[in-house]
Amino acid sequence: MSTSAAPSPQTGAQLLRALERTGPRPALAWYGEAARIELSGHVLANWVIKSIGHLHDEIDLAPGDEVVLDLPAHWKRLALALASWALGAAVTVLEREAEPADGIPPGPKQPRVVITDRPDSPLADAADEVLALDAVSLAPRYSAELPPLAHDWLAEVRGSSDRLGVSLPAWSGPAAQPGAPAASDPSAPPRLLVDGDGLGALPPVLAALLGGGGIVGPAAVVTERQALEEGVTARG
């Protein structure tokens, strides 16, 4: 019988250290809108660190603040979720399949922060802060006109420091799946094939990243040959 573990308060710091140890080896392979995008451990850590810095310094995100991710599955969504949990935020990941008539899905009605590719939506209008981005890997900035006071996340986050300048509070996200391979055993690091960006199966995803491995997705578009070439060891 499986049991769920409580998340470690230090998961955010542990995750960043694990990604840095992964170094130039791939931590994420994304078969997305244009072509395969690979993020090494260093690069994924950098995206999370920059996102932490931007959310903390520019958005003033505090532990317990509500963050709604209103985005399609994408590796940028994953990086922003990891950064938000590292800052102790309460994160809601919206699924768009069944939206109510008022355009405001179940969940926080007046969230502190909405991160979205629809900055003119009713949900965004109700938020204190709106971060707009396109779920496109190589997009240099948000592609449409921004509403007043909305942030162009990609344009702003690039100016954030590459070094973590924040004392991280307790991790507020899910716990890693117990029994993951240790990061000190790099001979067969876990490499998971995941649906979407892996947020729907975060415990094994965290375990893979903490164990020096990585993820490959979205599973729906990854062929068996590509999964073999990526060295996939399990389905997340």
Short mmCIF file of C-alpha atoms in Angstrom, two decimals:
data_model
loop_
_atom_site.label_atom_id
_atom_site.label_comp_id
_atom_site.label_asym_id
_atom_site.label_seq_id
_atom_site.Cartn_x
_atom_site.Cartn_y
_atom_site.Cartn_z
CA MET A 1 0.00 0.00 0.00
CA SER A 2 1.42 3.41 -0.96
CA THR A 3 1.57 6.32 1.43
CA SER A 4 1.94 9.99 0.64
CA ALA A 5 4.84 11.82 2.21
CA ALA A 6 4.70 15.32 3.59
CA PRO A 7 6.69 17.80 1.50
CA SER A 8 10.06 18.84 2.86
CA PRO A 9 10.20 22.55 3.72
CA GLN A 10 13.57 22.60 1.94
CA THR A 11 12.34 21.14 -1.36
CA GLY A 12 12.85 24.40 -3.27
CA ALA A 13 16.50 24.71 -2.28
CA GLN A 14 17.06 20.98 -2.74
CA LEU A 15 15.59 21.14 -6.24
CA LEU A 16 17.85 24.01 -7.31
CA ARG A 17 20.92 22.21 -5.94
CA ALA A 18 19.91 19.00 -7.74
CA LEU A 19 19.45 20.83 -11.04
CA GLU A 20 22.85 22.49 -10.69
CA ARG A 21 24.40 19.06 -10.05
CA THR A 22 22.69 17.78 -13.20
CA GLY A 23 24.64 20.55 -14.92
CA PRO A 24 24.88 20.26 -18.71
CA ARG A 25 22.91 16.99 -18.85
CA PRO A 26 19.28 17.36 -20.02
CA ALA A 27 16.70 17.96 -17.30
CA LEU A 28 13.81 18.62 -19.68
CA ALA A 29 13.08 17.82 -23.32
CA TRP A 30 10.00 19.53 -24.74
CA TYR A 31 8.45 18.43 -28.02
CA GLY A 32 6.36 21.53 -28.43
CA GLU A 33 5.04 24.02 -30.90
CA ALA A 34 8.07 24.33 -33.18
CA ALA A 35 10.71 21.71 -32.52
CA ARG A 36 12.43 19.85 -29.72
CA ILE A 37 13.67 22.17 -26.99
CA GLU A 38 16.19 20.86 -24.46
CA LEU A 39 16.87 22.48 -21.10
CA SER A 40 19.91 21.29 -19.20
CA GLY A 41 19.94 21.21 -15.43
CA HIS A 42 21.81 24.53 -15.43
CA VAL A 43 19.30 26.15 -17.79
CA LEU A 44 16.18 24.91 -16.01
CA ALA A 45 17.64 26.04 -12.68
CA ASN A 46 18.32 29.44 -14.25
CA TRP A 47 14.72 29.82 -15.43
CA VAL A 48 13.42 28.90 -11.97
CA ILE A 49 15.88 31.24 -10.21
CA LYS A 50 15.03 34.14 -12.52
CA SER A 51 11.31 33.47 -11.99
CA ILE A 52 11.79 33.41 -8.21
CA GLY A 53 13.64 36.73 -8.37
CA HIS A 54 11.00 38.38 -10.56
CA LEU A 55 8.07 37.13 -8.48
CA HIS A 56 9.76 38.21 -5.26
CA ASP A 57 11.28 41.54 -6.33
CA GLU A 58 8.80 42.86 -8.89
CA ILE A 59 5.52 41.20 -7.88
CA ASP A 60 6.20 41.08 -4.11
CA LEU A 61 4.90 37.52 -3.91
CA ALA A 62 4.73 36.35 -0.30
CA PRO A 63 4.10 32.94 1.33
CA GLY A 64 0.42 32.08 1.22
CA ASP A 65 -0.38 34.38 -1.72
CA GLU A 66 -2.62 32.82 -4.35
CA VAL A 67 -1.13 32.30 -7.81
CA VAL A 68 -3.31 31.07 -10.66
CA LEU A 69 -1.62 29.55 -13.70
CA ASP A 70 -4.03 30.07 -16.60
CA LEU A 71 -1.83 28.65 -19.34
CA PRO A 72 -1.65 25.67 -21.65
CA ALA A 73 0.74 22.93 -20.61
CA HIS A 74 4.28 24.15 -21.32
CA TRP A 75 7.73 24.01 -19.77
CA LYS A 76 7.41 27.71 -18.92
CA ARG A 77 4.30 26.89 -16.89
CA LEU A 78 6.27 24.22 -15.03
CA ALA A 79 9.13 26.64 -14.27
CA LEU A 80 6.68 29.25 -12.95
CA ALA A 81 4.89 26.70 -10.78
CA LEU A 82 8.20 25.54 -9.28
CA ALA A 83 9.22 29.15 -8.60
CA SER A 84 5.87 29.98 -7.00
CA TRP A 85 5.97 26.94 -4.71
CA ALA A 86 9.57 27.78 -3.79
CA LEU A 87 8.27 31.15 -2.54
CA GLY A 88 5.53 29.47 -0.50
CA ALA A 89 2.61 30.49 -2.72
CA ALA A 90 -0.68 28.61 -3.04
CA VAL A 91 -0.76 27.59 -6.71
CA THR A 92 -3.86 26.75 -8.73
CA VAL A 93 -3.29 25.24 -12.18
CA LEU A 94 -6.37 25.79 -14.32
CA GLU A 95 -7.65 23.26 -16.80
CA ARG A 96 -9.50 24.86 -19.69
CA GLU A 97 -11.65 21.98 -20.89
CA ALA A 98 -14.80 23.08 -19.03
CA GLU A 99 -14.98 26.77 -18.32
CA PRO A 100 -18.05 28.42 -16.78
CA ALA A 101 -20.06 31.05 -18.63
CA ASP A 102 -18.59 33.94 -16.62
CA GLY A 103 -15.07 32.97 -17.67
CA ILE A 104 -13.90 32.64 -14.08
CA PRO A 105 -13.13 28.98 -13.31
CA PRO A 106 -13.54 27.36 -9.88
CA GLY A 107 -10.82 28.45 -7.49
CA PRO A 108 -9.68 31.84 -6.21
CA LYS A 109 -12.07 34.54 -7.43
CA GLN A 110 -9.70 37.41 -6.61
CA PRO A 111 -6.23 35.85 -6.77
CA ARG A 112 -3.14 37.78 -5.85
CA VAL A 113 -1.41 36.87 -9.14
CA VAL A 114 -2.67 35.46 -12.45
CA ILE A 115 -0.09 34.19 -14.93
CA THR A 116 -1.79 33.82 -18.29
CA ASP A 117 -1.80 34.06 -22.05
CA ARG A 118 -5.23 35.75 -21.73
CA PRO A 119 -4.47 38.95 -19.79
CA ASP A 120 -7.82 40.48 -20.81
CA SER A 121 -9.90 37.64 -19.28
CA PRO A 122 -12.37 38.18 -16.38
CA LEU A 123 -10.05 36.18 -14.13
CA ALA A 124 -7.11 38.44 -14.95
CA ASP A 125 -9.29 41.52 -14.38
CA ALA A 126 -9.97 40.26 -10.84
CA ALA A 127 -6.28 39.76 -9.94
CA ASP A 128 -3.96 42.17 -8.15
CA GLU A 129 -1.12 41.36 -10.55
CA VAL A 130 -1.19 39.93 -14.08
CA LEU A 131 1.79 38.34 -15.80
CA ALA A 132 1.26 37.76 -19.52
CA LEU A 133 3.20 35.31 -21.64
CA ASP A 134 2.78 33.12 -24.68
CA ALA A 135 3.30 29.40 -24.16
CA VAL A 136 5.83 29.39 -27.01
CA SER A 137 9.40 28.34 -26.32
CA LEU A 138 11.25 30.93 -28.42
CA ALA A 139 8.87 33.89 -27.98
CA PRO A 140 10.90 37.02 -27.09
CA ARG A 141 7.93 38.83 -25.52
CA TYR A 142 4.14 38.72 -25.24
CA SER A 143 2.80 38.86 -28.79
CA ALA A 144 -0.38 40.94 -28.31
CA GLU A 145 -1.23 44.30 -26.81
CA LEU A 146 -1.07 44.27 -23.02
CA PRO A 147 -3.85 45.67 -20.83
CA PRO A 148 -2.84 48.56 -18.54
CA LEU A 149 -0.58 47.48 -15.63
CA ALA A 150 -0.14 43.93 -16.91
CA HIS A 151 3.45 42.66 -16.93
CA ASP A 152 5.16 41.18 -19.97
CA TRP A 153 6.68 38.34 -17.98
CA LEU A 154 9.24 37.18 -20.51
CA ALA A 155 10.55 40.68 -21.19
CA GLU A 156 10.85 41.40 -17.46
CA VAL A 157 12.16 38.07 -16.19
CA ARG A 158 15.20 38.20 -18.44
CA GLY A 159 16.43 41.15 -16.39
CA SER A 160 16.30 39.20 -13.14
CA SER A 161 19.52 37.96 -11.56
CA ASP A 162 20.98 34.59 -12.47
CA ARG A 163 21.83 34.14 -8.79
CA LEU A 164 19.30 33.31 -6.12
CA GLY A 165 19.02 36.43 -3.98
CA VAL A 166 16.07 35.30 -1.87
CA SER A 167 15.98 33.34 1.36
CA LEU A 168 13.42 30.72 0.42
CA PRO A 169 10.52 30.05 2.79
CA ALA A 170 9.01 26.60 3.29
CA TRP A 171 8.09 24.81 0.07
CA SER A 172 4.33 24.94 -0.48
CA GLY A 173 3.98 22.43 -3.30
CA PRO A 174 3.47 18.68 -3.40
CA ALA A 175 6.01 16.29 -1.96
CA ALA A 176 8.36 14.31 -4.15
CA GLN A 177 7.37 10.70 -4.63
CA PRO A 178 9.17 8.62 -2.00
CA GLY A 179 11.69 6.02 -3.01
CA ALA A 180 13.28 8.00 -5.83
CA PRO A 181 16.84 7.19 -6.91
CA ALA A 182 19.37 9.27 -5.03
CA ALA A 183 21.12 12.12 -6.78
CA SER A 184 24.43 10.62 -5.65
CA ASP A 185 23.81 7.66 -8.01
CA PRO A 186 24.02 9.17 -11.50
CA SER A 187 24.61 5.83 -13.25
CA ALA A 188 20.92 5.43 -14.14
CA PRO A 189 19.14 8.72 -13.46
CA PRO A 190 15.34 8.55 -13.82
CA ARG A 191 13.95 10.03 -17.03
CA LEU A 192 10.18 10.25 -17.17
CA LEU A 193 7.84 10.54 -20.12
CA VAL A 194 5.08 12.88 -18.90
CA ASP A 195 1.69 14.06 -20.03
CA GLY A 196 1.79 17.76 -20.83
CA ASP A 197 4.46 19.53 -18.80
CA GLY A 198 4.36 17.08 -15.90
CA LEU A 199 2.36 19.24 -13.49
CA GLY A 200 -0.34 16.59 -13.39
CA ALA A 201 2.18 14.08 -12.00
CA LEU A 202 4.38 16.35 -9.95
CA PRO A 203 5.49 13.92 -7.20
CA PRO A 204 7.32 11.59 -9.63
CA VAL A 205 8.53 14.59 -11.66
CA LEU A 206 10.09 16.12 -8.54
CA ALA A 207 11.60 12.77 -7.64
CA ALA A 208 13.18 12.50 -11.10
CA LEU A 209 14.62 16.02 -10.97
CA LEU A 210 15.85 15.59 -7.39
CA GLY A 211 17.38 12.27 -8.44
CA GLY A 212 19.53 13.85 -11.12
CA GLY A 213 17.28 12.82 -13.99
CA GLY A 214 14.73 14.64 -16.08
CA ILE A 215 11.45 14.63 -17.95
CA VAL A 216 10.33 14.34 -21.56
CA GLY A 217 6.98 15.56 -22.89
CA PRO A 218 4.29 15.98 -23.92
CA ALA A 219 3.79 12.22 -24.12
CA ALA A 220 1.02 12.58 -26.71
CA VAL A 221 3.46 13.76 -29.39
CA VAL A 222 6.59 11.82 -28.42
CA THR A 223 7.07 8.74 -30.59
CA GLU A 224 8.38 5.43 -29.29
CA ARG A 225 11.62 6.02 -31.18
CA GLN A 226 12.02 9.49 -29.67
CA ALA A 227 11.34 8.12 -26.17
CA LEU A 228 14.05 5.50 -26.74
CA GLU A 229 16.49 8.14 -28.00
CA GLU A 230 15.71 10.29 -24.94
CA GLY A 231 16.55 7.41 -22.61
CA VAL A 232 13.10 7.33 -21.00
CA THR A 233 13.08 4.95 -18.03
CA ALA A 234 9.43 5.23 -16.94
CA ARG A 235 6.08 6.88 -17.59
CA GLY A 236 5.31 9.72 -15.17
#
